[in-house]
Amino acid sequence: MFSNFDFGVIVRALPYLFYEGMTFTLMLTGLAALGGLVFGTAIALMRLSGYKTLGRIAGFYVDFMRSLPLVLVIFWFYFLVPYIGQWVTGASRPISVGAFASSLITFIMFEAAYFSEIMRAGIQSISRGQPAAANALGLTYAQTMRYVVLPQAFRNMLPVLITQTIVLFQDTSLVYVLSITDFLGAASKIAQRDGRLVEMYLFAAVVYFTISCIASFGVRRLQARIAIIR
Amino acid sequence: MIEISHVNKWYSPTFQVLTDCTTSVTKGEVVVVCGPSGSGKSTLIKCVNALEPFQSGDISVDGTKVNDPKTNLPKLRSRVGMVFQHFELFPHLKIIDNLCLAQQKVLGRSSDKAVAKGMQLLDRVGLQEQAQKFPAQLSGGQQQRVAIARALAMDPIVMLFDEPTSALDPEMVSEVLDVMVDLAHEGMTMMVVTHEMGFARKVANRVIFMDRGEIVEDAPKEDFFGKPRSDRAQKFLSKILSH
Ligand SMILES: Nc1ncnc2c1ncn2[C@@H]1O[C@H](COP(=O)(O)OP(=O)(O)O)[C@@H](O)[C@H]1O
Ligand SMILES: [Mg+2]
């Protein structure tokens, strides 16, 4: 199998793989994580708000998102978004949003469901005395969340949030169903073009593995650091 | 300063935690609230700054009704200092930032002014060197003194204390009580839930005894320690004074 293994293919493809593919993958991962965190936090706050209807809507959203295969959502969303855009803006024809925007929105929606559960656990891990003390000082609900509760919840949950982001980093490769040139997509295109499937897919696996491993190692270091501060 | 009249509170339809509580704290007065655990002392004091809602009765602070839906609660609370049993410093903020947060976000003070005020109050509780540390790096007694300084930084018109020394190791109780005694001598209006009868003897004007959600006794200090009128208060006193 390895007798005619050609490293040259990989080396020649490196600029394309990383400048095009990895840039896209990292950008999608970063923006989706950020958006997912923002919306996930909002959903978590809705669920904990004490308003029953608001909580139910948020709970339904989370359950709904978590019971769908991601690849299906990506696929459907890509074909639906133009029509949703048309409906929202009242345009006469479907709005083209592009593969990046479409997959980014999908990942944000999907990750929001997961991040919201993490943030919910984080917020619940903070004793009730903390918001009480903040309120007693005259901070409003919003200020209490912004300056007292969420920073602590975020810190407590940082290792879990990063771990979820590593999963997200791997999941972004699913955009291949839209023929997008993310890292895996780029590798796959070279593989097809040069007929070098083994080399390219093996290399792609090594790269995903290495980055995820380094990130996981970072998380463990971080956990140790946080443990000291507490 | 604080008027509490006929307050009733239920935690559930079958569990009434406060029953017809009526009392008041006038300006400059120090009122100590004591009573067995679970008698509703914390609940009552939390009703004063509306951290706990109540179903009937009225409470007003400096003429403002706390149970009026139109009352701006954050504004009212910013003028009522509160110190908790478990300190409740914000663990992710440095000591000085614990003191500055509400000054800046609630009172709108500039960062310089807030820091100056914060340092002045840290100095007053003897903790100026700890300003750049985090709460977890301080002892319990130090943390509680910071918590008092944090409340004072808001220039409160009244201070509420909920068992400020009962989570402390015995050797740290006095450093916190000393700060409170000074505060009382300066004329601060204070409502203090505590079992420290030495503190009550030293600075209290009145002592309130609560049992099972009711104010059983509300008497000037001399009367309370001289001859408590109710059996329950007598029993309670003999218990906590015997050790
Ligand atoms: N949030 C709550 N929900 C239900 N019951 C509570 C709550 N907080 C306190 N209680 C109950 O109310 C009673 C009075 O509590 P508390 O005011 O904390 O008493 P104390 O401070 O005098 O020890 C206790 O029986 C306690 O278990
Ligand atoms: Mg209590």
Coordinates of C-alpha atoms and ligand atoms in Angstrom, one line a residue:
Chain A
M1 CA 0.0 0.0 0.0
F2 CA 2.8 2.4 0.9
S3 CA 5.2 1.2 -1.8
N4 CA 4.3 4.0 -4.1
F5 CA 3.4 6.5 -1.4
D6 CA 4.1 10.0 -2.9
F7 CA 5.0 12.7 -0.3
G8 CA 5.5 15.1 -3.1
V9 CA 1.8 15.3 -3.7
I10 CA 1.3 16.5 -0.2
V11 CA 4.1 19.0 -0.3
R12 CA 3.0 20.5 -3.5
A13 CA -0.6 20.8 -2.2
L14 CA 0.4 22.4 1.1
P15 CA -0.2 26.1 0.1
Y16 CA -3.6 25.3 -1.3
L17 CA -4.5 23.0 1.6
F18 CA -3.6 25.6 4.2
Y19 CA -4.2 28.9 2.6
E20 CA -7.6 28.0 1.2
G21 CA -8.7 25.0 3.1
M22 CA -7.5 25.5 6.6
T23 CA -8.2 29.2 6.6
F24 CA -11.8 28.4 5.8
T25 CA -12.0 25.7 8.4
L26 CA -10.5 27.8 11.1
M27 CA -12.6 30.8 10.2
L28 CA -15.8 28.8 10.2
T29 CA -14.8 27.1 13.5
G30 CA -13.9 30.4 15.2
L31 CA -17.0 32.4 14.0
A32 CA -19.3 29.5 14.7
A33 CA -17.9 29.1 18.2
L34 CA -18.3 32.8 18.9
G35 CA -21.8 33.0 17.5
G36 CA -22.8 29.8 19.2
L37 CA -21.5 31.1 22.5
V38 CA -23.4 34.4 22.2
F39 CA -26.7 32.8 21.1
G40 CA -26.2 29.8 23.4
T41 CA -25.8 32.1 26.3
A42 CA -29.0 33.9 25.3
I43 CA -30.8 30.6 25.1
A44 CA -29.5 29.6 28.5
L45 CA -30.7 32.9 30.0
M46 CA -34.1 32.3 28.4
R47 CA -34.3 28.8 30.0
L48 CA -33.3 30.1 33.4
S49 CA -35.4 33.3 33.2
G50 CA -38.4 32.0 35.1
Y51 CA -40.7 33.0 32.3
K52 CA -42.3 29.7 31.5
T53 CA -43.2 30.3 27.8
L54 CA -39.7 31.7 27.1
G55 CA -38.1 28.8 28.8
R56 CA -40.2 26.3 26.9
I57 CA -39.4 27.8 23.5
A58 CA -35.7 27.7 24.3
G59 CA -36.0 24.2 25.6
F60 CA -37.8 23.1 22.5
Y61 CA -35.2 24.7 20.3
V62 CA -32.4 22.9 22.1
D63 CA -34.1 19.5 21.9
F64 CA -35.0 20.0 18.3
M65 CA -31.5 20.9 17.2
R66 CA -30.0 18.1 19.2
S67 CA -32.2 15.5 17.6
L68 CA -31.3 16.2 14.0
P69 CA -28.2 14.9 12.2
L70 CA -25.9 17.9 11.6
V71 CA -25.1 16.9 8.0
L72 CA -28.8 17.0 7.2
V73 CA -29.3 20.4 8.7
I74 CA -26.3 21.7 6.7
F75 CA -27.7 20.3 3.6
W76 CA -31.3 21.5 4.0
F77 CA -30.3 24.9 5.3
Y78 CA -28.2 25.5 2.3
F79 CA -31.2 25.0 0.0
L80 CA -33.7 26.7 2.3
V81 CA -31.8 29.9 3.3
P82 CA -32.3 31.5 -0.1
Y83 CA -36.1 31.0 0.2
I84 CA -36.1 32.2 3.8
G85 CA -34.2 35.2 2.7
Q86 CA -36.7 35.9 0.0
W87 CA -39.6 35.5 2.4
V88 CA -38.0 37.8 5.0
T89 CA -37.0 40.6 2.6
G90 CA -40.0 40.2 0.3
A91 CA -37.7 39.9 -2.7
S92 CA -39.0 38.6 -6.0
R93 CA -36.5 35.8 -6.3
P94 CA -34.5 33.6 -3.8
I95 CA -31.6 35.4 -2.2
S96 CA -28.3 33.8 -2.8
V97 CA -26.2 33.8 0.4
G98 CA -23.2 31.8 -0.6
A99 CA -21.9 28.6 0.9
F100 CA -19.9 30.2 3.6
A101 CA -22.7 32.3 5.1
S102 CA -25.1 29.4 4.8
S103 CA -22.8 27.0 6.6
L104 CA -21.8 29.6 9.2
I105 CA -25.5 30.2 10.1
T106 CA -26.1 26.5 10.3
F107 CA -23.2 25.9 12.6
I108 CA -24.1 28.9 14.8
M109 CA -27.7 27.6 15.2
F110 CA -26.5 24.1 15.8
E111 CA -23.7 25.0 18.3
A112 CA -26.0 27.4 20.1
A113 CA -28.0 24.4 21.2
Y114 CA -24.9 22.7 22.7
F115 CA -23.2 25.8 24.1
S116 CA -26.5 26.8 25.7
E117 CA -26.5 23.6 27.7
I118 CA -22.9 24.2 28.8
M119 CA -23.6 27.8 29.8
R120 CA -26.8 26.7 31.6
A121 CA -24.8 24.3 33.7
G122 CA -22.2 27.0 34.2
I123 CA -24.7 29.5 35.4
Q124 CA -26.4 27.0 37.7
S125 CA -23.0 26.2 39.2
I126 CA -22.8 29.7 40.7
S127 CA -24.4 30.0 44.2
R128 CA -27.5 32.1 44.6
G129 CA -25.6 34.3 47.0
Q130 CA -23.6 35.8 44.1
P131 CA -26.5 37.4 42.2
A132 CA -28.1 38.3 45.6
A133 CA -25.0 40.2 46.5
A134 CA -24.9 41.9 43.2
N135 CA -28.5 42.9 43.4
A136 CA -28.0 44.1 46.9
L137 CA -25.4 46.5 45.6
G138 CA -27.9 48.0 43.2
L139 CA -26.8 46.2 40.0
T140 CA -29.7 45.5 37.7
Y141 CA -30.5 42.0 36.3
A142 CA -28.6 42.7 33.1
Q143 CA -25.6 44.1 35.0
T144 CA -25.6 41.2 37.4
M145 CA -25.5 38.8 34.5
R146 CA -22.9 40.8 32.6
Y147 CA -20.5 41.5 35.4
V148 CA -21.0 38.9 38.0
V149 CA -22.7 35.7 36.8
L150 CA -21.6 35.2 33.2
P151 CA -17.9 35.9 33.7
Q152 CA -17.8 33.2 36.4
A153 CA -20.0 30.8 34.5
F154 CA -17.8 31.3 31.4
R155 CA -14.6 30.7 33.4
N156 CA -16.0 27.6 35.1
M157 CA -17.0 26.2 31.8
L158 CA -14.0 27.2 29.7
P159 CA -12.5 23.7 29.5
V160 CA -15.9 22.2 28.4
L161 CA -16.5 25.1 25.9
I162 CA -13.1 24.5 24.3
T163 CA -13.6 20.8 24.2
Q164 CA -16.9 21.4 22.4
T165 CA -15.1 23.7 20.0
I166 CA -12.7 20.9 19.2
V167 CA -15.6 18.8 18.3
L168 CA -16.9 21.7 16.2
F169 CA -13.6 22.0 14.5
Q170 CA -13.9 18.4 13.3
D171 CA -17.6 18.7 12.5
T172 CA -16.9 21.6 10.1
S173 CA -15.6 19.0 7.7
L174 CA -19.2 18.0 7.1
V175 CA -19.5 21.1 4.8
Y176 CA -18.1 18.8 2.1
V177 CA -21.7 18.0 1.3
L178 CA -21.9 21.5 -0.2
S179 CA -18.7 20.9 -2.2
I180 CA -17.0 23.7 -0.1
T181 CA -13.3 24.0 -0.1
D182 CA -12.6 23.6 3.6
F183 CA -9.5 21.8 4.7
L184 CA -11.0 18.3 4.0
G185 CA -12.7 19.6 0.8
A186 CA -9.4 20.9 -0.4
A187 CA -7.6 17.6 0.4
S188 CA -10.4 15.7 -1.3
K189 CA -10.2 17.9 -4.5
I190 CA -6.5 17.2 -4.8
A191 CA -7.0 13.6 -4.1
Q192 CA -9.5 13.3 -6.9
R193 CA -7.5 15.4 -9.3
D194 CA -4.2 13.5 -8.8
G195 CA -5.6 10.2 -8.0
R196 CA -3.8 10.2 -4.7
L197 CA -6.6 9.2 -2.3
V198 CA -4.5 7.4 0.3
E199 CA -1.9 10.2 0.7
M200 CA -4.4 13.0 0.9
Y201 CA -6.9 11.4 3.2
L202 CA -4.2 10.1 5.5
F203 CA -2.6 13.5 5.6
A204 CA -5.9 15.2 6.3
A205 CA -6.5 12.7 9.2
V206 CA -3.0 13.5 10.6
V207 CA -3.7 17.2 10.5
Y208 CA -7.1 17.0 12.2
F209 CA -5.7 14.6 14.8
T210 CA -2.6 16.8 15.5
I211 CA -4.6 20.1 15.9
S212 CA -7.3 18.4 18.1
C213 CA -4.6 16.8 20.3
I214 CA -2.7 20.0 20.8
A215 CA -5.9 21.8 21.7
S216 CA -7.0 19.0 24.1
F217 CA -3.5 19.2 25.7
G218 CA -4.0 23.0 26.1
V219 CA -7.4 22.4 27.8
R220 CA -5.7 20.2 30.4
R221 CA -3.1 22.8 31.1
L222 CA -5.8 25.4 31.4
Q223 CA -7.7 23.2 33.8
A224 CA -4.7 22.9 36.0
R225 CA -4.2 26.7 35.9
I226 CA -7.8 27.4 36.8
A227 CA -7.6 24.9 39.6
I228 CA -4.9 27.0 41.2
I229 CA -6.7 30.3 41.0
R230 CA -9.9 28.9 42.6
Chain B
M1 CA -35.6 54.8 58.5
I2 CA -36.9 51.2 58.1
E3 CA -40.6 50.6 58.7
I4 CA -41.9 47.0 58.7
S5 CA -45.6 46.6 59.2
H6 CA -47.7 43.5 59.3
V7 CA -45.5 41.5 56.9
N8 CA -46.6 38.0 56.0
K9 CA -44.6 35.8 53.7
W10 CA -45.2 32.2 52.5
Y11 CA -42.6 30.1 50.7
S12 CA -45.4 27.8 49.6
P13 CA -49.2 27.8 50.3
T14 CA -48.7 25.6 53.3
F15 CA -45.5 27.1 54.7
Q16 CA -45.7 30.6 56.2
V17 CA -42.2 31.8 57.0
L18 CA -43.1 35.3 58.3
T19 CA -46.2 36.0 60.4
D20 CA -47.4 39.5 61.0
C21 CA -44.0 41.0 61.5
T22 CA -44.0 44.6 62.6
T23 CA -41.0 46.7 63.8
S24 CA -39.0 49.7 62.8
V25 CA -35.4 51.0 62.9
T26 CA -35.0 54.7 63.3
K27 CA -32.1 56.8 62.0
G28 CA -28.9 56.1 63.9
E29 CA -30.4 53.1 65.7
V30 CA -28.7 49.7 66.0
V31 CA -31.2 46.9 66.1
V32 CA -30.0 43.3 66.7
V33 CA -32.2 40.4 65.5
C34 CA -31.8 37.0 67.1
G35 CA -33.6 33.8 67.4
P36 CA -33.3 30.1 66.7
S37 CA -32.1 28.8 63.3
G38 CA -34.9 28.6 60.8
S39 CA -37.0 31.3 62.6
G40 CA -37.0 33.6 59.6
K41 CA -34.4 36.1 60.5
S42 CA -32.6 36.0 57.1
T43 CA -35.9 36.0 55.3
L44 CA -37.0 39.1 57.2
I45 CA -33.8 41.1 56.6
K46 CA -33.9 40.1 52.9
C47 CA -37.4 41.5 52.6
V48 CA -36.1 44.9 53.7
N49 CA -34.1 45.4 50.4
A50 CA -36.6 43.3 48.4
L51 CA -34.2 40.4 47.8
E52 CA -37.1 38.3 48.9
P53 CA -40.7 39.3 47.9
F54 CA -43.5 39.1 50.5
Q55 CA -47.2 38.6 50.0
S56 CA -48.8 41.1 52.4
G57 CA -47.9 44.0 54.6
D58 CA -45.6 46.9 53.9
I59 CA -41.9 47.8 54.2
S60 CA -40.5 51.2 53.6
V61 CA -36.9 52.4 53.6
D62 CA -36.3 56.1 54.1
G63 CA -39.9 56.7 53.0
T64 CA -39.8 54.5 49.9
K65 CA -42.1 51.5 49.8
V66 CA -40.0 48.5 48.7
N67 CA -43.1 46.4 47.8
D68 CA -44.5 49.1 45.5
P69 CA -44.1 47.8 41.9
K70 CA -43.2 51.3 40.8
T71 CA -40.2 51.5 43.1
N72 CA -36.8 51.5 41.3
L73 CA -35.4 48.6 43.3
P74 CA -31.8 48.8 42.0
K75 CA -31.7 52.5 43.0
L76 CA -33.2 51.7 46.5
R77 CA -30.8 48.8 47.0
S78 CA -27.8 50.9 46.1
R79 CA -28.5 53.0 49.2
V80 CA -29.0 49.9 51.5
G81 CA -25.8 48.1 52.3
M82 CA -25.9 44.4 52.9
V83 CA -23.4 42.0 54.4
F84 CA -24.0 38.3 54.0
Q85 CA -23.1 35.3 56.1
H86 CA -20.9 33.8 53.4
F87 CA -19.3 37.2 52.4
E88 CA -20.3 36.8 48.7
L89 CA -17.3 38.6 47.3
F90 CA -17.0 38.2 43.6
P91 CA -14.3 35.6 43.2
H92 CA -13.3 36.6 39.7
L93 CA -12.5 40.2 40.6
K94 CA -9.6 41.6 42.6
I95 CA -10.5 43.1 46.0
I96 CA -10.3 46.6 44.7
D97 CA -12.5 45.7 41.7
N98 CA -15.0 44.2 44.1
L99 CA -15.2 47.6 45.7
C100 CA -15.4 49.6 42.5
L101 CA -17.8 47.6 40.4
A102 CA -21.1 48.9 41.8
Q103 CA -19.7 52.4 42.4
Q104 CA -19.0 52.7 38.7
K105 CA -21.9 50.8 37.2
V106 CA -24.6 51.9 39.6
L107 CA -23.5 55.3 40.9
G108 CA -21.6 56.2 37.7
R109 CA -18.5 57.2 39.5
S110 CA -15.3 57.6 37.5
S111 CA -12.7 54.9 37.8
D112 CA -10.4 57.3 39.7
K113 CA -13.0 58.3 42.2
A114 CA -14.1 54.7 42.7
V115 CA -10.6 53.5 43.3
A116 CA -9.9 56.4 45.7
K117 CA -13.0 55.6 47.7
G118 CA -12.3 51.9 47.6
M119 CA -8.7 52.4 48.9
Q120 CA -9.9 54.7 51.6
L121 CA -12.4 52.1 52.8
L122 CA -9.9 49.3 52.6
D123 CA -7.6 51.3 54.7
R124 CA -10.4 51.8 57.2
V125 CA -10.9 48.0 57.6
G126 CA -7.1 47.6 57.6
L127 CA -6.7 45.8 54.3
Q128 CA -5.1 48.3 52.0
E129 CA -2.3 45.9 51.1
Q130 CA -4.7 43.3 49.9
A131 CA -6.2 45.5 47.2
Q132 CA -4.6 43.6 44.3
K133 CA -5.4 40.1 45.6
F134 CA -8.3 37.9 44.8
P135 CA -10.9 37.0 47.4
A136 CA -9.8 33.4 47.7
Q137 CA -6.4 34.6 48.8
L138 CA -7.8 36.2 51.9
S139 CA -8.9 34.7 55.2
G140 CA -12.6 34.6 56.1
G141 CA -12.3 37.5 58.5
Q142 CA -10.5 39.6 55.9
Q143 CA -13.1 38.7 53.2
Q144 CA -15.9 39.8 55.5
R145 CA -14.2 43.1 56.2
V146 CA -13.8 43.6 52.5
A147 CA -17.5 42.8 52.1
I148 CA -18.3 45.5 54.7
A149 CA -16.0 48.0 52.9
R150 CA -17.7 47.1 49.6
A151 CA -21.1 47.9 51.0
L152 CA -19.8 51.2 52.6
A153 CA -18.4 52.3 49.3
M154 CA -21.9 52.9 48.1
D155 CA -22.4 55.5 50.9
P156 CA -25.4 53.6 52.3
I157 CA -28.0 55.2 54.5
V158 CA -28.5 52.0 56.4
M159 CA -26.6 48.7 56.7
L160 CA -28.1 45.2 57.0
F161 CA -26.0 42.3 58.4
D162 CA -27.1 38.7 58.1
E163 CA -25.1 36.7 60.6
P164 CA -21.8 38.3 59.5
T165 CA -19.6 36.3 61.9
S166 CA -21.3 32.9 62.0
A167 CA -19.2 31.4 59.1
L168 CA -16.0 32.6 60.6
D169 CA -13.4 30.7 62.7
P170 CA -13.7 31.9 66.3
E171 CA -10.4 33.8 66.2
M172 CA -11.6 36.0 63.3
V173 CA -14.9 37.0 64.8
S174 CA -13.6 40.0 66.8
E175 CA -11.8 41.6 63.8
V176 CA -15.2 41.8 62.0
L177 CA -17.1 42.8 65.1
D178 CA -14.6 45.6 65.8
V179 CA -15.4 47.1 62.4
M180 CA -19.1 46.9 63.1
V181 CA -18.8 48.4 66.5
D182 CA -16.9 51.4 65.0
L183 CA -19.6 51.8 62.4
A184 CA -22.3 51.8 65.1
H185 CA -20.4 54.4 67.1
E186 CA -20.2 56.6 64.1
G187 CA -24.0 56.7 64.0
M188 CA -24.7 54.3 61.1
T189 CA -28.2 52.9 61.1
M190 CA -27.9 49.1 61.4
M191 CA -30.1 46.1 61.4
V192 CA -28.0 43.1 62.5
V193 CA -28.9 39.4 62.6
T194 CA -26.4 37.9 65.0
H195 CA -26.0 35.7 68.0
E196 CA -23.1 37.7 69.3
M197 CA -24.7 39.0 72.4
G198 CA -21.5 40.7 73.4
F199 CA -22.0 42.9 70.3
A200 CA -25.6 43.5 71.2
R201 CA -24.7 44.5 74.7
K202 CA -22.1 46.9 73.5
V203 CA -23.9 48.8 70.8
A204 CA -27.5 47.7 70.3
N205 CA -30.3 50.1 71.1
R206 CA -33.0 47.4 70.7
V207 CA -33.1 43.6 70.4
I208 CA -35.7 41.7 68.5
F209 CA -36.2 38.0 69.2
M210 CA -37.8 35.9 66.5
D211 CA -39.3 32.4 66.7
R212 CA -41.2 30.5 64.1
G213 CA -41.6 33.5 61.8
E214 CA -42.9 35.8 64.5
I215 CA -41.4 38.7 66.3
V216 CA -41.8 37.4 69.8
E217 CA -40.0 40.2 71.6
D218 CA -38.9 43.7 70.6
A219 CA -37.4 45.5 73.5
P220 CA -34.7 48.0 74.4
K221 CA -31.5 46.3 75.1
E222 CA -31.6 46.8 78.9
D223 CA -35.1 45.3 79.1
F224 CA -34.2 42.4 76.8
F225 CA -31.1 41.3 78.8
G226 CA -32.7 42.3 82.1
K227 CA -35.8 40.3 82.0
P228 CA -37.1 38.8 78.7
R229 CA -40.8 38.7 78.9
S230 CA -41.4 35.5 76.9
D231 CA -40.4 32.0 77.9
R232 CA -39.1 31.3 74.5
A233 CA -36.7 34.2 74.6
Q234 CA -35.6 33.3 78.1
K235 CA -34.8 29.7 77.0
F236 CA -33.0 30.9 73.9
L237 CA -30.9 33.4 75.9
S238 CA -29.9 30.9 78.5
K239 CA -28.9 28.5 75.7
I240 CA -26.6 30.9 73.9
L241 CA -25.2 32.6 76.9
S242 CA -24.3 29.4 78.6
H243 CA -21.5 28.8 76.1
Ligands
LIG1 N1 -35.9 29.8 49.3 C1 -36.6 29.1 50.2 N2 -37.6 28.3 49.9 C2 -38.3 27.6 50.8 N3 -38.0 27.7 52.1 C3 -37.1 28.5 52.6 C4 -36.3 29.2 51.6 N4 -35.4 30.0 52.3 C5 -35.6 29.6 53.6 N5 -36.6 28.8 53.8 C6 -37.1 28.2 55.0 O1 -37.6 29.3 55.7 C7 -37.4 29.2 57.1 C8 -36.7 30.4 57.6 O2 -35.4 30.5 57.0 P1 -34.4 31.7 57.3 O3 -35.0 33.0 57.1 O4 -33.1 31.4 56.6 O5 -34.1 31.4 58.9 P2 -32.9 31.9 59.8 O6 -32.2 32.9 59.1 O7 -33.6 32.5 61.0 O8 -32.1 30.7 60.2 C9 -36.5 27.9 57.3 O9 -37.4 26.9 57.7 C10 -36.0 27.7 55.9 O10 -35.8 26.3 55.7
MG2 MG -30.2 32.9 58.4

